[in-house]
Short mmCIF file of C-alpha atoms in Angstrom, two decimals:
data_model
loop_
_atom_site.label_atom_id
_atom_site.label_comp_id
_atom_site.label_asym_id
_atom_site.label_seq_id
_atom_site.Cartn_x
_atom_site.Cartn_y
_atom_site.Cartn_z
CA UNK A 1 6.31 -224.47 -119.90
CA UNK A 2 3.05 -223.72 -118.10
CA UNK A 3 2.31 -220.08 -117.34
CA UNK A 4 -0.41 -218.65 -115.13
CA UNK A 5 -1.36 -214.98 -115.49
CA UNK A 6 -3.67 -213.74 -112.76
CA UNK A 7 -5.54 -210.58 -113.73
CA UNK A 8 -5.55 -211.39 -117.44
CA UNK A 9 -8.61 -209.16 -117.75
CA UNK A 10 -6.51 -206.09 -116.99
CA UNK A 11 -4.42 -203.98 -119.35
CA UNK A 12 -1.06 -205.48 -118.40
CA UNK A 13 -2.40 -209.03 -118.18
CA UNK A 14 -3.99 -208.80 -121.62
CA UNK A 15 -0.71 -207.68 -123.18
CA UNK A 16 1.05 -210.54 -121.43
CA UNK A 17 -1.47 -212.88 -123.07
CA UNK A 18 -0.55 -211.25 -126.39
CA UNK A 19 3.16 -211.76 -125.67
CA UNK A 20 2.85 -215.52 -125.18
CA UNK A 21 0.30 -216.03 -127.95
CA UNK A 22 1.67 -218.30 -130.68
CA UNK A 23 4.51 -219.51 -128.43
CA UNK A 24 4.91 -223.21 -129.26
CA UNK A 25 6.56 -223.96 -125.91
CA UNK A 26 4.10 -222.27 -123.55
CA UNK A 27 0.73 -223.35 -122.24
CA UNK A 28 -1.00 -220.26 -120.84
CA UNK A 29 -3.93 -219.90 -118.47
CA UNK A 30 -5.26 -216.47 -117.53
CA UNK A 31 -7.65 -215.68 -114.70
CA UNK A 32 -10.01 -212.74 -114.74
CA UNK A 33 -12.66 -211.16 -112.51
CA UNK A 34 -14.47 -207.92 -113.31
CA UNK A 35 -12.21 -207.26 -116.32
CA UNK A 36 -11.22 -203.69 -117.10
CA UNK A 37 -10.61 -204.47 -120.78
CA UNK A 38 -12.85 -205.92 -123.47
CA UNK A 39 -12.30 -209.61 -122.74
CA UNK A 40 -13.33 -210.43 -126.32
CA UNK A 41 -9.96 -209.08 -127.46
CA UNK A 42 -8.05 -211.94 -125.81
CA UNK A 43 -10.57 -214.75 -125.36
CA UNK A 44 -9.13 -216.82 -128.22
CA UNK A 45 -5.50 -216.31 -127.26
CA UNK A 46 -5.36 -218.35 -124.04
CA UNK A 47 -7.47 -220.48 -121.74
CA UNK A 48 -9.33 -217.99 -119.55
CA UNK A 49 -10.82 -218.86 -116.17
CA UNK A 50 -13.00 -216.63 -114.04
CA UNK A 51 -11.53 -216.44 -110.55
CA UNK A 52 -12.03 -214.08 -107.64
CA UNK A 53 -8.66 -214.36 -105.90
CA UNK A 54 -10.20 -213.36 -102.57
CA UNK A 55 -11.40 -216.96 -102.26
CA UNK A 56 -8.71 -219.48 -101.45
CA UNK A 57 -10.48 -222.63 -102.61
CA UNK A 58 -10.71 -221.47 -106.21
CA UNK A 59 -7.11 -220.25 -106.26
CA UNK A 60 -5.87 -223.56 -104.88
CA UNK A 61 -7.88 -225.55 -107.44
CA UNK A 62 -6.19 -223.66 -110.27
CA UNK A 63 -2.69 -224.05 -108.81
CA UNK A 64 -3.24 -227.72 -107.97
CA UNK A 65 -4.79 -228.68 -111.31
CA UNK A 66 -2.56 -226.62 -113.63
CA UNK A 67 0.74 -226.59 -111.64
CA UNK A 68 2.18 -223.56 -113.46
CA UNK A 69 5.96 -223.23 -113.72
CA UNK A 70 5.78 -219.42 -113.83
CA UNK A 71 3.10 -217.23 -112.27
CA UNK A 72 2.65 -213.58 -113.14
CA UNK A 73 0.49 -212.25 -110.31
CA UNK A 74 -1.19 -209.18 -111.79
CA UNK A 75 -4.71 -209.52 -110.33
CA UNK A 76 -5.54 -206.46 -108.24
CA UNK A 77 -7.81 -203.55 -107.55
CA UNK A 78 -5.40 -201.24 -109.34
CA UNK A 79 -6.87 -197.74 -109.08
CA UNK A 80 -5.72 -195.44 -106.24
CA UNK A 81 -8.85 -193.28 -106.53
CA UNK A 82 -11.14 -196.31 -106.11
CA UNK A 83 -9.14 -197.38 -103.06
CA UNK A 84 -10.32 -194.26 -101.23
CA UNK A 85 -13.94 -195.20 -101.90
CA UNK A 86 -13.59 -198.97 -101.47
CA UNK A 87 -10.60 -199.55 -99.18
CA UNK A 88 -11.94 -202.88 -97.86
CA UNK A 89 -12.26 -204.32 -101.38
CA UNK A 90 -8.79 -203.03 -102.26
CA UNK A 91 -7.16 -204.67 -99.24
CA UNK A 92 -9.10 -207.91 -99.64
CA UNK A 93 -8.27 -208.23 -103.33
CA UNK A 94 -4.65 -207.17 -103.23
CA UNK A 95 -3.51 -208.46 -99.84
CA UNK A 96 -5.75 -211.45 -99.13
CA UNK A 97 -5.55 -212.41 -102.81
CA UNK A 98 -1.75 -212.50 -102.62
CA UNK A 99 -1.82 -214.51 -99.39
CA UNK A 100 -4.21 -216.95 -101.07
CA UNK A 101 -1.83 -217.40 -103.99
CA UNK A 102 1.20 -218.08 -101.80
CA UNK A 103 -0.74 -220.33 -99.46
CA UNK A 104 -2.04 -222.30 -102.46
CA UNK A 105 1.54 -222.77 -103.66
CA UNK A 106 2.65 -223.75 -100.17
CA UNK A 107 -0.12 -226.33 -99.85
CA UNK A 108 0.59 -227.73 -103.31
CA UNK A 109 4.27 -228.07 -102.39
CA UNK A 110 3.30 -229.91 -99.22
CA UNK A 111 1.54 -232.51 -101.36
CA UNK A 112 4.17 -232.45 -104.13
CA UNK A 113 7.69 -231.58 -102.97
CA UNK A 114 8.89 -231.24 -106.57
CA UNK A 115 6.59 -228.28 -107.24
CA UNK A 116 8.74 -225.11 -107.33
CA UNK A 117 7.24 -222.25 -109.37
CA UNK A 118 8.62 -218.75 -109.97
CA UNK A 119 6.22 -215.97 -108.96
CA UNK A 120 6.48 -212.42 -110.32
CA UNK A 121 4.31 -210.12 -108.21
CA UNK A 122 3.15 -206.81 -109.67
CA UNK A 123 3.93 -204.23 -107.01
CA UNK A 124 3.85 -200.46 -107.50
CA UNK A 125 5.73 -197.18 -107.33
CA UNK A 126 2.77 -196.05 -105.19
CA UNK A 127 4.56 -197.80 -102.32
CA UNK A 128 7.10 -194.96 -102.14
CA UNK A 129 4.55 -192.21 -101.50
CA UNK A 130 5.36 -188.51 -101.83
CA UNK A 131 8.53 -187.94 -103.83
CA UNK A 132 10.41 -184.66 -104.01
CA UNK A 133 12.08 -183.62 -107.24
CA UNK A 134 15.54 -183.67 -105.67
CA UNK A 135 15.01 -187.34 -104.66
CA UNK A 136 14.54 -188.80 -108.13
CA UNK A 137 15.23 -191.20 -109.64
CA UNK A 138 14.01 -193.29 -106.71
CA UNK A 139 15.96 -196.43 -105.84
CA UNK A 140 14.57 -199.60 -104.32
CA UNK A 141 16.13 -198.80 -100.93
CA UNK A 142 13.90 -195.76 -100.33
CA UNK A 143 11.42 -195.93 -97.43
CA UNK A 144 7.92 -197.14 -98.29
CA UNK A 145 5.43 -194.48 -97.16
CA UNK A 146 2.31 -194.80 -99.35
CA UNK A 147 -0.34 -192.08 -99.53
CA UNK A 148 -3.52 -194.11 -100.11
CA UNK A 149 -5.05 -197.53 -99.39
CA UNK A 150 -3.95 -198.79 -102.80
CA UNK A 151 -0.32 -197.96 -102.02
CA UNK A 152 -0.62 -199.62 -98.61
CA UNK A 153 -2.01 -202.77 -100.23
CA UNK A 154 0.92 -202.85 -102.64
CA UNK A 155 3.42 -202.56 -99.78
CA UNK A 156 1.71 -205.58 -98.23
CA UNK A 157 1.95 -207.57 -101.49
CA UNK A 158 5.59 -206.59 -101.80
CA UNK A 159 6.56 -207.66 -98.28
CA UNK A 160 4.47 -210.81 -98.42
CA UNK A 161 6.46 -211.85 -101.49
CA UNK A 162 9.68 -211.31 -99.57
CA UNK A 163 8.34 -213.08 -96.47
CA UNK A 164 7.16 -216.19 -98.33
CA UNK A 165 10.53 -216.43 -100.05
CA UNK A 166 12.51 -216.08 -96.80
CA UNK A 167 10.25 -218.32 -94.72
CA UNK A 168 9.17 -220.96 -97.22
CA UNK A 169 11.54 -220.67 -100.17
CA UNK A 170 8.82 -219.71 -102.66
CA UNK A 171 10.65 -218.05 -105.55
CA UNK A 172 8.94 -214.66 -105.51
CA UNK A 173 10.24 -211.51 -107.20
CA UNK A 174 8.85 -208.03 -106.47
CA UNK A 175 8.27 -205.85 -109.55
CA UNK A 176 7.72 -202.23 -108.49
CA UNK A 177 5.96 -200.87 -111.55
CA UNK A 178 6.00 -197.13 -112.28
CA UNK A 179 3.56 -195.29 -114.57
CA UNK A 180 2.71 -197.57 -117.47
CA UNK A 181 0.30 -197.01 -120.32
CA UNK A 182 -0.65 -198.33 -123.75
CA UNK A 183 -3.57 -199.64 -125.79
CA UNK A 184 -6.46 -200.93 -123.61
CA UNK A 185 -5.40 -198.74 -120.69
CA UNK A 186 -8.19 -196.91 -118.85
CA UNK A 187 -8.27 -194.20 -116.22
CA UNK A 188 -4.81 -192.75 -116.52
CA UNK A 189 -3.77 -189.46 -118.06
CA UNK A 190 -2.68 -190.89 -121.43
CA UNK A 191 -5.78 -193.06 -121.74
CA UNK A 192 -8.18 -190.29 -120.73
CA UNK A 193 -6.56 -187.68 -122.97
CA UNK A 194 -6.32 -189.94 -126.03
CA UNK A 195 -9.88 -191.21 -125.62
CA UNK A 196 -11.36 -187.74 -125.28
CA UNK A 197 -9.37 -186.29 -128.17
CA UNK A 198 -10.54 -189.13 -130.43
CA UNK A 199 -14.11 -188.33 -129.35
CA UNK A 200 -13.41 -184.67 -130.19
CA UNK A 201 -12.06 -185.64 -133.61
CA UNK A 202 -15.17 -187.71 -134.29
CA UNK A 203 -17.42 -184.85 -133.06
CA UNK A 204 -18.83 -186.97 -130.22
CA UNK A 205 -17.98 -184.31 -127.61
CA UNK A 206 -17.17 -180.57 -127.87
CA UNK A 207 -13.56 -179.60 -128.72
CA UNK A 208 -12.58 -179.00 -125.09
CA UNK A 209 -10.02 -181.14 -123.28
CA UNK A 210 -10.67 -180.98 -119.55
CA UNK A 211 -7.52 -181.52 -117.53
CA UNK A 212 -6.20 -181.57 -113.99
CA UNK A 213 -2.71 -180.51 -112.94
CA UNK A 214 -0.56 -180.32 -116.08
CA UNK A 215 2.59 -179.43 -114.14
CA UNK A 216 3.14 -182.87 -112.58
CA UNK A 217 5.89 -185.01 -114.05
CA UNK A 218 5.91 -188.74 -114.73
CA UNK A 219 8.32 -191.25 -116.22
CA UNK A 220 6.12 -193.38 -118.48
CA UNK A 221 6.68 -196.91 -119.75
CA UNK A 222 4.86 -198.60 -122.63
CA UNK A 223 2.97 -201.68 -121.45
CA UNK A 224 4.75 -203.84 -124.02
CA UNK A 225 8.11 -202.83 -122.59
CA UNK A 226 6.76 -203.60 -119.12
CA UNK A 227 5.70 -207.09 -120.19
CA UNK A 228 9.21 -207.78 -121.48
CA UNK A 229 10.64 -206.61 -118.17
CA UNK A 230 8.38 -208.99 -116.25
CA UNK A 231 9.30 -211.90 -118.52
CA UNK A 232 13.01 -211.12 -118.13
CA UNK A 233 12.61 -211.04 -114.35
CA UNK A 234 11.06 -214.50 -114.47
CA UNK A 235 14.20 -215.74 -116.24
CA UNK A 236 17.01 -213.68 -114.71
CA UNK A 237 15.67 -211.92 -111.62
CA UNK A 238 16.98 -212.71 -108.14
CA UNK A 239 14.44 -214.34 -105.86
CA UNK A 240 13.20 -212.23 -102.98
CA UNK A 241 14.50 -209.01 -104.55
CA UNK A 242 12.59 -205.85 -105.46
CA UNK A 243 13.05 -204.24 -108.89
CA UNK A 244 11.90 -200.85 -110.11
CA UNK A 245 10.45 -200.82 -113.62
CA UNK A 246 10.38 -197.21 -114.73
CA UNK A 247 10.62 -195.27 -117.93
CA UNK A 248 13.92 -193.46 -118.42
CA UNK A 249 12.42 -190.16 -119.58
CA UNK A 250 10.27 -187.83 -117.48
CA UNK A 251 7.34 -186.01 -119.10
CA UNK A 252 5.35 -183.08 -117.79
CA UNK A 253 1.64 -183.65 -118.35
CA UNK A 254 1.37 -180.73 -120.75
CA UNK A 255 4.00 -182.42 -122.94
CA UNK A 256 1.59 -185.34 -123.36
CA UNK A 257 -1.09 -182.93 -124.56
CA UNK A 258 1.35 -181.52 -127.12
CA UNK A 259 2.22 -185.01 -128.39
CA UNK A 260 -1.48 -185.76 -128.81
CA UNK A 261 -2.04 -182.49 -130.71
CA UNK A 262 0.46 -183.70 -133.31
CA UNK A 263 -1.38 -187.02 -133.72
CA UNK A 264 -4.92 -185.83 -134.39
CA UNK A 265 -6.37 -183.56 -137.05
CA UNK A 266 -8.79 -181.54 -134.92
CA UNK A 267 -7.97 -178.51 -132.78
CA UNK A 268 -9.15 -178.32 -129.19
CA UNK A 269 -8.90 -175.98 -126.24
CA UNK A 270 -7.78 -176.87 -122.73
CA UNK A 271 -9.89 -176.27 -119.65
CA UNK A 272 -8.84 -177.03 -116.07
CA UNK A 273 -11.47 -179.09 -114.24
CA UNK A 274 -11.26 -178.72 -110.45
CA UNK A 275 -12.76 -182.20 -110.07
CA UNK A 276 -9.61 -183.61 -111.70
CA UNK A 277 -7.26 -181.96 -109.22
CA UNK A 278 -6.04 -184.33 -106.49
CA UNK A 279 -5.44 -183.23 -102.88
CA UNK A 280 -2.11 -185.12 -102.71
CA UNK A 281 -0.72 -185.26 -106.23
CA UNK A 282 2.95 -186.24 -106.28
CA UNK A 283 4.89 -183.56 -108.23
CA UNK A 284 7.11 -186.20 -109.86
CA UNK A 285 7.24 -189.99 -110.13
CA UNK A 286 10.43 -191.41 -111.61
CA UNK A 287 12.29 -194.56 -110.68
CA UNK A 288 15.82 -195.86 -111.10
CA UNK A 289 15.72 -199.06 -113.17
CA UNK A 290 19.47 -199.68 -113.14
CA UNK A 291 19.14 -202.79 -110.97
CA UNK A 292 16.66 -204.30 -113.45
CA UNK A 293 18.88 -203.39 -116.39
CA UNK A 294 21.99 -204.81 -114.74
CA UNK A 295 20.38 -208.14 -113.81
CA UNK A 296 18.25 -208.73 -116.92
CA UNK A 297 19.53 -206.56 -119.77
CA UNK A 298 16.10 -204.90 -120.15
CA UNK A 299 15.76 -201.85 -122.37
CA UNK A 300 12.86 -199.75 -123.57
CA UNK A 301 11.85 -200.07 -127.21
CA UNK A 302 8.75 -197.85 -127.39
CA UNK A 303 8.88 -194.06 -127.25
CA UNK A 304 5.94 -192.21 -125.71
CA UNK A 305 5.17 -190.79 -129.16
CA UNK A 306 4.75 -194.33 -130.52
CA UNK A 307 2.68 -195.34 -127.51
CA UNK A 308 0.34 -192.35 -127.90
CA UNK A 309 -0.11 -193.07 -131.62
CA UNK A 310 -1.02 -196.69 -130.88
CA UNK A 311 -3.47 -195.64 -128.17
CA UNK A 312 -5.18 -193.21 -130.53
CA UNK A 313 -5.49 -195.91 -133.18
CA UNK A 314 -6.91 -198.29 -130.58
CA UNK A 315 -9.61 -195.81 -129.53
CA UNK A 316 -10.46 -195.02 -133.16
CA UNK A 317 -11.20 -198.70 -133.66
CA UNK A 318 -13.81 -198.50 -130.89
CA UNK A 319 -16.00 -195.91 -132.69
#
């Protein structure tokens, strides 16, 4: 089986490369552009190709030459905060990039009617927008009312996947991914907290952990559990459908700090940094994954405690 992973230079894509590494039945190609991980960590695990998905010609060349059976479309500008500063880049990468992928498949199928890949598109819980505590866990039927350009771009990816399936029969599946973390993650609460506490332990920075709003609540999934969910969707998911992928347990941010305290040897104090407070910070993000579980049999294997320990060990290896 031939597998294409777009966005292999991101946290999720790199773990997907890890998942298929050593598989005797899979030939894997990963694309990357402006990687957010250390690309050296995966460069010997798959064939990596630099590709800016905003440009159709390059995307079509890869699809036409490699003809993947399964495509995990993970390439994106994936940070909501950056989308406020660079909305044009976010829309071009996430929306135009997705159109380019589906159009490349469509053109390849025009020239080869036997070509019929499965496409798993990484969508986001950011599509749902502001969520009240009494509304959780959120189901797939909830209205999509995103709060930032990133969320808007993910709605577009989501609906494009549905549209290309309904109009052209391209076997797309929409994976609405909730908060996910793990080794190699950057710029989320778990990554920032674990990185800074490792720096505190190694006396690189003072023993002060600067934080934002510690009262918000998030259901958190380990990236390795997410990868298994995406693989299961490629095998058992229903084409055209949307699936939430969410952790089953909700954590308040201060609980994450307490877990980290148990994992490192150095004491630290907490200081609220106003620069880390967001103007529209959802009080809770928690999705209902029952549809995913029913259709694929997915289950979580990693607790947040295990995830945090692995993230701390990962950062320690960087110093």
